[in-house]
XYZ file of C-alpha atoms in Angstrom:
665
model
C 78.829 74.916 18.221
C 78.396 72.119 15.751
C 79.521 72.648 12.253
C 77.275 71.040 9.679
C 79.190 69.660 6.581
C 77.991 67.835 3.309
C 79.221 64.192 2.980
C 77.941 61.077 1.230
C 76.702 57.543 2.391
C 79.221 54.867 1.538
C 76.823 51.851 2.062
C 76.611 49.375 -0.877
C 73.017 50.348 -1.509
C 70.423 51.229 -4.312
C 70.180 55.090 -3.130
C 73.579 56.379 -2.498
C 72.315 59.253 -0.313
C 73.814 62.696 0.205
C 74.206 63.623 3.844
C 74.466 66.441 6.163
C 76.935 65.533 9.120
C 77.108 67.436 12.298
C 80.702 67.831 13.743
C 81.490 69.231 17.152
C 84.965 68.866 18.774
C 86.127 66.538 16.204
C 83.197 64.064 16.763
C 80.287 63.125 14.599
C 77.185 64.064 16.495
C 74.425 63.725 13.931
C 73.849 62.346 10.516
C 70.905 63.627 8.467
C 69.899 63.653 4.781
C 71.192 66.556 2.453
C 68.027 68.441 1.055
C 70.148 69.716 -1.803
C 70.841 66.157 -3.152
C 68.901 66.016 -6.748
C 67.772 62.665 -6.064
C 67.605 61.665 -2.184
C 66.500 65.185 -1.114
C 67.057 65.222 2.671
C 65.565 61.694 3.297
C 67.864 59.077 4.346
C 67.108 55.501 6.126
C 68.045 54.312 9.438
C 70.950 52.377 8.208
C 72.477 55.669 7.082
C 71.838 57.448 10.347
C 73.510 54.747 12.087
C 76.922 55.743 10.631
C 77.158 58.267 13.397
C 76.697 55.086 15.899
C 79.115 52.998 13.946
C 81.749 55.804 13.926
C 81.517 56.551 17.672
C 80.945 53.040 18.874
C 82.920 52.044 21.778
C 83.258 48.600 20.336
C 85.633 49.933 17.639
C 88.736 48.045 16.930
C 91.561 50.786 17.768
C 94.665 48.743 17.698
C 96.209 46.167 15.652
C 95.758 42.736 17.214
C 97.657 39.274 16.980
C 96.091 35.829 18.090
C 98.509 34.528 20.444
C 97.635 31.028 22.018
C 94.013 31.561 20.993
C 93.941 35.088 22.613
C 94.110 38.542 20.901
C 96.846 40.585 22.033
C 97.427 44.121 21.014
C 100.523 44.989 19.068
C 102.162 47.777 17.270
C 101.623 48.669 13.758
C 105.257 48.084 13.102
C 104.999 44.825 14.514
C 101.829 43.808 12.660
C 103.096 45.192 9.315
C 106.482 43.648 9.593
C 105.235 40.174 10.254
C 102.508 40.214 7.640
C 104.814 41.607 4.902
C 107.519 38.765 6.043
C 105.000 36.284 5.636
C 103.815 37.561 2.326
C 107.505 37.499 0.874
C 108.007 34.053 2.123
C 104.958 32.719 0.652
C 105.699 34.290 -2.688
C 109.300 32.987 -2.648
C 108.278 29.547 -1.656
C 104.849 29.076 -3.196
C 104.317 31.754 -5.571
C 101.963 34.617 -5.024
C 98.637 32.981 -5.743
C 99.156 30.997 -2.571
C 97.545 34.111 -1.174
C 93.772 34.592 -1.345
C 92.222 37.989 -1.273
C 88.651 37.601 0.042
C 86.772 40.658 -0.650
C 83.220 41.978 -1.109
C 81.666 45.211 -1.361
C 80.711 46.723 2.322
C 81.835 50.213 1.097
C 81.114 51.870 -2.142
C 84.203 54.109 -2.142
C 86.354 54.381 -5.239
C 89.398 54.182 -3.455
C 88.504 50.774 -1.929
C 89.757 49.395 -5.264
C 93.214 50.101 -3.995
C 93.265 46.621 -2.482
C 93.398 45.353 -6.056
C 96.392 47.862 -6.691
C 98.222 46.291 -3.934
C 97.603 42.669 -4.697
C 98.539 43.335 -8.405
C 101.827 45.133 -7.398
C 102.520 42.177 -5.138
C 102.380 39.920 -8.518
C 98.823 38.688 -8.398
C 96.951 36.546 -5.968
C 94.137 34.170 -6.164
C 91.113 36.532 -6.472
C 87.300 35.672 -6.202
C 85.049 36.181 -9.128
C 81.127 36.390 -9.302
C 78.743 37.884 -6.824
C 76.743 36.730 -3.900
C 74.546 39.675 -4.543
C 73.648 40.358 -8.206
C 76.089 38.380 -10.444
C 73.721 35.953 -12.130
C 71.372 38.749 -13.175
C 74.260 41.070 -14.405
C 75.579 38.322 -16.584
C 72.138 37.444 -17.819
C 71.552 41.128 -19.016
C 75.028 41.105 -20.889
C 73.947 37.945 -22.836
C 70.720 39.723 -23.859
C 71.700 43.104 -24.075
C 75.531 43.351 -24.125
C 75.325 45.202 -20.735
C 73.041 45.725 -17.859
C 71.777 49.350 -18.095
C 68.651 50.907 -16.284
C 66.503 54.019 -16.970
C 67.123 57.193 -14.997
C 64.886 57.884 -11.847
C 62.598 60.393 -13.353
C 61.711 58.141 -16.427
C 59.161 56.303 -14.338
C 56.980 59.208 -14.533
C 56.541 58.287 -18.280
C 55.243 54.870 -17.387
C 51.618 53.907 -17.973
C 52.239 50.475 -16.110
C 54.977 49.789 -13.455
C 55.937 46.006 -12.437
C 57.790 45.676 -9.531
C 59.050 42.155 -9.623
C 60.889 40.546 -6.550
C 61.806 43.808 -5.186
C 60.818 45.428 -1.979
C 61.563 49.002 -2.573
C 60.109 50.347 0.424
C 62.801 48.353 2.356
C 65.659 48.689 0.111
C 65.082 51.860 -2.255
C 63.250 54.376 -0.196
C 63.751 57.177 -2.963
C 62.484 54.900 -5.701
C 59.424 54.156 -3.362
C 58.679 57.592 -3.172
C 59.068 57.988 -6.891
C 56.584 55.170 -7.311
C 53.914 56.778 -5.203
C 54.407 59.909 -7.277
C 53.818 57.923 -10.492
C 50.864 56.237 -8.989
C 49.302 59.554 -8.105
C 49.676 60.674 -11.694
C 47.876 57.724 -12.881
C 50.276 54.860 -13.492
C 49.208 51.501 -12.209
C 51.477 49.447 -10.021
C 51.776 45.949 -10.082
C 54.096 43.952 -7.469
C 55.178 40.114 -8.253
C 56.665 38.469 -5.076
C 56.433 35.462 -2.764
C 56.019 37.705 -0.156
C 53.356 40.438 0.579
C 55.759 43.499 1.597
C 55.263 47.067 2.239
C 55.685 47.761 -1.429
C 52.878 45.411 -2.316
C 50.495 47.438 -0.045
C 50.497 50.398 -2.312
C 50.181 48.213 -5.489
C 47.058 48.282 -7.607
C 47.402 44.656 -7.834
C 49.728 41.877 -5.849
C 50.634 38.540 -7.687
C 51.973 36.010 -5.337
C 54.238 33.437 -6.973
C 56.113 30.518 -5.979
C 59.715 31.056 -5.123
C 62.163 30.597 -7.980
C 59.476 30.344 -10.491
C 59.420 33.941 -11.875
C 61.119 32.904 -15.105
C 58.423 30.441 -15.907
C 55.858 32.840 -15.116
C 57.512 35.312 -17.532
C 57.512 32.784 -20.140
C 53.599 31.970 -19.420
C 52.901 35.886 -20.109
C 54.970 35.823 -23.323
C 52.828 32.743 -24.590
C 49.600 34.563 -23.701
C 51.057 37.827 -25.577
C 51.788 35.653 -28.519
C 48.329 33.919 -28.336
C 46.620 37.203 -28.462
C 48.798 38.731 -31.191
C 50.051 41.744 -28.954
C 53.610 41.318 -29.432
C 55.905 44.090 -30.992
C 56.471 42.603 -34.487
C 58.347 45.558 -35.478
C 60.757 45.526 -32.625
C 61.018 41.723 -32.979
C 61.634 41.542 -36.628
C 64.109 44.725 -37.023
C 66.010 44.596 -33.722
C 66.292 41.048 -32.309
C 68.095 37.794 -32.917
C 66.888 34.201 -31.901
C 62.996 34.834 -31.534
C 62.349 31.384 -33.368
C 64.082 29.761 -30.634
C 62.028 31.387 -28.023
C 58.953 30.517 -29.969
C 59.712 26.941 -30.109
C 60.430 26.926 -26.369
C 57.123 28.353 -25.549
C 55.350 25.819 -27.497
C 56.743 23.030 -25.599
C 54.673 23.829 -22.490
C 50.859 24.720 -21.869
C 49.613 27.746 -19.980
C 47.839 25.144 -17.831
C 51.083 23.654 -16.781
C 52.735 27.092 -15.986
C 49.879 28.053 -13.915
C 50.164 24.779 -11.938
C 54.021 25.114 -11.569
C 54.138 29.033 -10.828
C 50.993 28.537 -8.553
C 49.633 31.827 -10.377
C 46.001 31.526 -11.780
C 45.626 31.550 -15.535
C 43.291 34.560 -15.366
C 46.223 36.458 -13.808
C 48.781 35.448 -16.392
C 46.182 36.704 -19.125
C 45.847 40.201 -17.371
C 49.538 40.633 -17.073
C 49.841 39.919 -20.837
C 47.561 42.871 -21.399
C 49.381 45.008 -18.943
C 52.886 44.456 -20.539
C 51.251 45.140 -24.056
C 49.738 48.404 -22.740
C 52.778 50.337 -23.321
C 54.915 52.092 -21.942
C 55.329 49.314 -19.099
C 58.552 49.603 -16.983
C 59.735 46.395 -15.232
C 61.965 46.637 -12.170
C 63.547 43.386 -11.156
C 64.905 42.667 -7.612
C 68.185 40.720 -6.939
C 66.619 37.797 -5.053
C 64.988 36.605 -8.483
C 68.367 35.348 -9.639
C 69.602 33.881 -6.573
C 68.670 30.411 -7.609
C 70.278 27.797 -9.730
C 68.082 29.075 -12.490
C 68.586 32.372 -11.766
C 70.278 33.529 -14.964
C 67.649 32.261 -17.273
C 65.028 33.901 -14.982
C 66.225 37.446 -15.662
C 66.678 36.350 -19.183
C 62.966 35.262 -19.473
C 61.948 38.521 -17.947
C 64.033 40.386 -20.242
C 62.604 38.490 -23.094
C 59.034 39.364 -21.874
C 60.027 42.925 -21.820
C 61.386 42.735 -25.404
C 58.428 40.590 -27.012
C 55.955 43.379 -25.531
C 58.131 46.171 -27.134
C 59.213 47.858 -23.965
C 63.070 48.351 -24.589
C 64.342 51.481 -25.576
C 61.256 53.582 -25.053
C 60.761 56.143 -22.190
C 58.676 54.574 -19.461
C 59.738 51.063 -20.183
C 62.906 49.097 -19.762
C 63.989 45.816 -18.236
C 65.486 47.643 -15.169
C 67.902 45.534 -12.879
C 71.093 47.473 -12.826
C 72.915 50.266 -14.406
C 76.542 49.584 -15.016
C 76.982 52.644 -17.177
C 77.247 54.552 -13.865
C 80.321 52.731 -12.636
C 81.735 52.587 -16.245
C 82.073 56.287 -15.926
C 85.173 55.929 -13.704
C 88.770 54.738 -14.655
C 89.047 52.097 -12.142
C 91.695 50.467 -14.280
C 94.041 53.391 -13.458
C 93.891 52.554 -9.814
C 94.045 48.788 -9.794
C 96.978 48.472 -12.235
C 96.126 45.079 -13.365
C 99.030 44.953 -15.870
C 101.206 44.603 -13.036
C 100.445 41.180 -12.028
C 102.364 38.289 -13.362
C 100.316 35.415 -11.896
C 96.539 34.963 -11.374
C 94.156 32.500 -10.237
C 90.477 32.798 -9.405
C 87.909 31.140 -7.174
C 84.233 31.371 -7.142
C 82.909 33.760 -4.511
C 80.165 31.172 -3.646
C 82.834 28.361 -3.472
C 85.695 30.020 -2.149
C 85.771 27.978 1.145
C 85.733 24.387 -0.894
C 88.307 25.746 -3.194
C 90.357 26.739 -0.348
C 90.284 23.214 1.156
C 90.890 21.641 -2.372
C 93.712 24.054 -3.682
C 96.852 22.518 -4.766
C 99.875 23.950 -6.958
C 99.798 26.045 -4.765
C 97.771 25.394 -1.727
C 96.361 28.917 0.149
C 98.655 29.654 2.747
C 97.330 33.123 3.629
C 94.033 34.675 3.283
C 93.288 38.535 3.491
C 89.860 39.902 3.856
C 88.845 43.215 3.090
C 85.368 44.999 2.826
C 83.449 41.879 3.843
C 82.466 39.240 6.715
C 82.312 36.023 4.791
C 81.870 33.733 7.863
C 78.429 35.218 7.879
C 77.508 36.415 4.376
C 79.187 33.341 2.244
C 77.037 30.396 1.989
C 77.244 27.485 3.867
C 78.880 28.815 6.955
C 80.280 25.611 8.516
C 82.456 25.092 5.413
C 83.685 28.550 5.296
C 84.772 28.438 8.965
C 86.568 25.054 8.168
C 88.375 26.814 5.292
C 89.238 30.116 6.910
C 90.792 28.219 9.964
C 92.807 25.853 7.839
C 95.269 28.388 6.293
C 98.484 29.212 8.240
C 97.627 32.793 8.324
C 94.353 34.809 8.217
C 94.439 38.735 8.082
C 91.208 40.640 8.344
C 91.048 44.389 7.986
C 87.915 45.633 9.799
C 86.381 48.196 12.156
C 84.688 45.876 14.488
C 85.531 42.326 15.805
C 82.999 40.586 13.326
C 82.480 36.577 13.357
C 85.380 36.448 10.643
C 87.501 38.701 12.498
C 87.235 36.420 15.508
C 88.884 33.790 13.574
C 91.959 35.777 12.251
C 95.678 35.619 13.131
C 96.108 39.462 12.726
C 93.177 42.193 12.758
C 94.096 45.552 11.323
C 91.658 48.476 12.605
C 90.580 50.483 9.708
C 88.798 53.996 9.355
C 85.074 54.553 8.878
C 84.010 56.597 5.991
C 83.887 59.850 7.794
C 87.424 59.554 8.830
C 88.725 59.329 5.035
C 88.097 61.097 1.731
C 86.330 59.328 -0.969
C 83.843 59.428 -3.724
C 80.788 57.163 -3.722
C 78.268 56.008 -6.318
C 75.876 52.987 -6.976
C 75.284 51.017 -10.016
C 71.857 49.951 -8.934
C 69.534 53.201 -9.105
C 70.551 56.802 -9.828
C 73.320 58.217 -11.709
C 74.954 60.811 -9.527
C 78.441 60.203 -7.909
C 78.852 61.732 -4.399
C 81.907 63.550 -2.637
C 82.684 62.350 0.900
C 85.570 64.431 2.688
C 87.478 63.581 5.588
C 85.466 65.062 8.437
C 86.952 63.820 11.812
C 90.000 62.117 12.904
C 90.278 58.245 13.412
C 90.010 57.045 16.972
C 93.159 55.176 18.697
C 95.326 53.778 15.894
C 92.776 53.021 13.400
C 94.271 53.623 9.746
C 92.949 54.096 6.224
C 93.156 51.220 3.869
C 95.307 53.373 1.592
C 97.952 53.809 4.582
C 97.682 50.124 5.163
C 98.494 49.275 1.550
C 101.231 51.986 1.382
C 103.099 50.512 4.520
C 102.989 47.103 3.172
C 104.003 47.915 -0.262
C 106.851 49.804 1.100
C 108.114 46.745 2.926
C 107.813 44.569 -0.255
C 109.316 46.677 -2.449
C 106.904 48.368 -4.661
C 105.985 51.401 -2.292
C 106.477 53.751 -5.579
C 103.113 52.544 -6.486
C 101.437 54.105 -3.595
C 103.428 57.481 -3.504
C 100.287 59.235 -4.223
C 97.954 61.423 -2.180
C 94.160 60.620 -2.006
C 93.515 63.445 -4.172
C 95.882 62.333 -6.795
C 94.302 58.910 -6.640
C 90.858 60.239 -6.903
C 91.851 62.170 -9.957
C 93.232 59.068 -11.694
C 89.877 57.465 -11.359
C 88.248 60.599 -12.876
C 90.127 61.127 -16.089
C 87.717 60.321 -18.642
C 85.180 62.411 -16.887
C 87.634 65.099 -16.874
C 87.447 65.260 -20.685
C 83.798 65.765 -20.396
C 84.540 68.625 -18.190
C 83.504 67.035 -14.959
C 86.224 67.375 -12.413
C 87.024 66.599 -8.842
C 87.329 70.290 -7.951
C 83.500 70.609 -9.595
C 82.569 67.557 -7.391
C 84.123 68.777 -4.051
C 82.259 72.207 -4.630
C 79.050 70.679 -5.569
C 79.116 67.586 -3.424
C 77.213 65.769 -6.206
C 77.678 65.440 -9.980
C 75.458 63.995 -12.545
C 77.278 61.519 -14.670
C 77.025 61.415 -18.564
C 74.743 58.238 -18.961
C 72.077 57.520 -21.367
C 68.836 58.282 -19.439
C 66.955 55.852 -21.595
C 69.317 53.116 -22.723
C 68.983 51.265 -26.146
C 66.790 54.120 -27.438
C 68.780 53.787 -30.613
C 68.266 50.168 -30.586
C 72.108 49.414 -31.023
C 72.977 46.752 -28.511
C 76.348 45.338 -27.473
C 75.985 42.059 -28.415
C 77.734 40.023 -31.275
C 74.841 40.452 -33.531
C 74.276 44.115 -32.369
C 70.598 43.031 -31.604
C 68.782 42.136 -28.684
C 69.489 38.270 -28.384
C 66.783 35.945 -27.323
C 69.388 33.432 -27.993
C 72.884 34.392 -27.208
C 74.696 34.204 -30.489
C 78.306 33.219 -29.249
C 77.053 30.805 -26.545
C 76.001 27.733 -28.557
C 73.136 25.527 -26.993
C 74.031 27.174 -23.713
C 72.771 30.519 -25.227
C 69.232 29.329 -25.528
C 66.516 30.180 -23.205
C 65.285 27.234 -21.061
C 62.242 26.538 -18.866
C 64.415 25.955 -15.852
C 63.275 25.720 -12.199
C 65.203 25.872 -9.067
C 67.344 22.821 -8.160
C 66.036 22.393 -4.814
C 62.418 21.874 -5.901
C 59.859 19.129 -6.160
C 60.409 19.474 -9.888
C 64.067 18.516 -9.820
C 64.442 16.693 -6.457
C 61.172 15.248 -5.313
C 62.951 13.235 -2.403
C 64.566 16.330 -0.923
C 61.433 18.175 -1.328
C 59.652 15.293 0.817
C 62.135 15.747 3.571
C 62.350 19.446 3.298
C 59.053 20.842 2.058
C 59.608 24.657 2.569
C 61.296 27.157 0.543
C 63.527 29.550 2.593
C 64.176 33.093 1.389
C 66.955 35.266 3.287
C 66.139 38.717 2.188
C 67.910 42.088 3.236
C 67.406 43.076 6.827
C 65.644 46.462 7.394
C 67.910 47.941 9.953
C 71.242 46.649 8.807
C 73.137 46.808 5.624
C 73.969 42.892 5.343
C 75.693 42.168 8.781
C 77.111 45.604 9.587
C 74.669 46.956 12.153
C 73.285 44.146 14.316
C 75.838 44.717 16.804
C 75.133 48.346 17.089
C 71.385 48.162 17.424
C 70.120 49.528 20.875
C 68.584 46.344 21.701
C 70.176 43.185 21.133
C 68.658 41.355 18.003
C 66.926 38.052 18.043
C 66.801 35.765 15.075
C 63.406 35.945 13.577
C 62.019 33.146 11.710
C 59.003 34.284 9.329
C 56.566 31.791 7.883
C 53.617 31.538 5.883
C 50.206 31.099 7.605
C 49.954 27.478 6.037
C 53.072 26.328 7.602
C 52.129 27.442 11.045
C 48.859 25.883 10.803
C 50.373 22.695 9.515
C 52.876 22.518 12.302
C 50.744 23.571 15.094
C 52.838 26.697 15.775
C 52.039 30.105 17.225
C 53.673 33.392 16.779
C 56.546 33.844 19.331
C 57.214 30.093 19.523
C 60.873 29.218 19.724
C 61.479 26.987 16.473
C 64.151 25.111 14.637
C 64.714 25.610 10.972
C 67.128 22.734 9.361
C 68.108 21.045 6.478
C 71.162 18.674 5.644
C 73.557 21.633 5.739
C 72.916 23.152 9.087
C 70.306 24.669 11.481
C 69.173 27.822 13.086
C 66.789 28.454 15.937
C 64.732 31.611 16.537
C 61.324 33.150 17.355
C 58.377 32.447 14.885
C 56.523 35.227 13.219
C 53.740 34.411 10.902
C 53.640 36.351 7.455
C 50.203 37.439 6.399
C 49.507 36.626 2.628
C 53.076 35.193 1.930
C 53.162 32.246 -0.688
C 52.197 29.120 0.837
C 55.191 26.786 2.122
C 57.487 29.983 2.130
C 59.864 31.034 5.124
C 62.157 34.028 5.279
C 65.027 34.733 7.681
C 66.725 37.915 7.154
C 70.402 37.629 6.151
C 73.402 39.045 7.952
C 72.575 38.433 11.653
C 75.761 37.491 13.704
C 76.607 34.185 15.153
C 76.047 35.648 18.982
C 72.423 36.744 17.945
C 71.483 33.376 16.589
C 72.989 33.403 13.115
C 74.153 32.981 10.638
C 71.256 31.978 8.297
C 73.932 30.919 5.656
C 74.337 27.724 7.958
C 71.286 26.670 5.750
C 72.265 27.972 2.217
C 73.778 26.311 -0.545
C 77.296 27.385 -2.104
C 76.243 26.252 -5.565
C 76.578 28.488 -8.438
C 73.932 30.036 -10.729
C 73.383 28.405 -14.188
C 75.859 31.010 -15.723
C 78.329 30.600 -13.208
C 78.459 34.133 -11.667
C 75.772 34.348 -9.042
C 74.916 32.560 -5.827
C 72.030 30.095 -5.220
C 71.369 31.584 -1.717
C 67.389 31.450 -2.301
C 67.291 27.953 -3.793
C 66.985 26.397 -0.534
C 64.574 23.634 1.064
C 64.118 23.578 4.848
C 62.014 21.948 7.587
C 60.848 23.321 10.633
C 59.630 22.379 14.201
C 58.974 23.803 17.542
C 61.820 23.463 20.207
C 60.685 22.389 23.494
């Protein structure tokens, strides 16, 4: 008879769900939601349910592999670890430790996934990547404005009179917030969705506002302009608690509302009505991650923040410029795990431009790349350059569960465990403020090993094994030291499966900000001219590059897939997926295309081919192709995207992308 045990979802997702996992004969047979979880309350998405498929898949990597004459050959762990550690030792001696690049992302939210940094710091320090493909520009933007990126706790939405969902399809990416949104609406709150795509969240909105992709910041500026014209700004908040408001006023005066309406393709009467909505407090604003995946991305988030500030919706229940909630992750002592003081050398590459930087690196050149928690060949922009870079080094090591597009390129592939095969704790800094416990439930198949085991074995061979002479429980205790001072312990977490973290439920309620001035900063005090807001637009647009826009007239979005967390599930779906190209109705009409046509989408970086689907009510000239799809299924869409960095240097420009389309005969 099956035993049902509590666990937690490891996916890098908004919801961070509690799970009930059925185990029989040392095998996971079912994954369901845990009804006792205070936030997720027993409901989980298909991606969470597929953790059972992921754990039991016959495609799992079971043994270490080495590429010999272009073919993978099974080898022993001793051989793999001996050879990799010998290469690491030789590289450090001949070139220095920064000749090794650690390419990583966040496919798993486990706290102990930070042990990769502990290893590389113990090794002496390597070339690390900085920034984020996902949300980096927006995080940096809010740090400029507030001093940090904090969000309101989930229940606070019930205090909102109006709710703005801006560039975020919560029905697809944040199902428990979607439920809370429906509850708030039943209680009388009005819901507004601003998005280029008419999505499932827009269907429940009181009003849907279609905006041209990448022009959201300009729209926010237009709403601010109208609030000021109507005299509806919160002068008390502005005068007492903000810095640089005159700079914002001067900026707004440089453009007319008519011009903003023309550029955003949002009617002036809609901008006028939104000004009244924001001023009818409390109004909460929930921003999506796609908003800041443009060259002007940081500035976009800052202008929306400024709109929330001008309207007086900061620091009040039912308000907020909700983008992320970093105070959740700040509850943990990750520094205890990573031992950053141990590194003696250090170099950084942008995560967006890591491929170009590998190819250009000197003093030292990159001799080895080790990939953890990611699939860069699929997920990093401008895939052709990524492949060129990752095949240019003498040794590529990939720690993985499946033979991904990146693993296919590797010299060594090391098989690692799934979340149900190792103990860890999980949290998300995007939505709620609870940490979840995930015990080890089943044994790993074949010779798959945990990351901790792999790092320990390598560290022993390289002479710093003492840094890893800790059990998983001891390492988890290290990460929870500051929480223990607040009487929240690992034992309690294990007993209850989830704990509420001590965060501010309504951030900035005391109007004490973490900026240089101690105030909300419309102009970032310590950034000079760079710290001033700008009326910036996407790099690939008719406003910045008219010749490019003439050749490639359509704007490409690459949103998160419904059934896969980025690239993690495509190969596990019951039916082999096909690349779907979704286009606005005017694109189909202008190009004489019909639903189901096999079409080509291309630009000067690359192309993809797939089957056309027509998007109802999408903003004109907009195309979407879900990100994450593997090469064998027609991907990656990142053949088309740019590796440029956002305006503040910490985010991607994945959505700042113009393309063309045609039918393939």
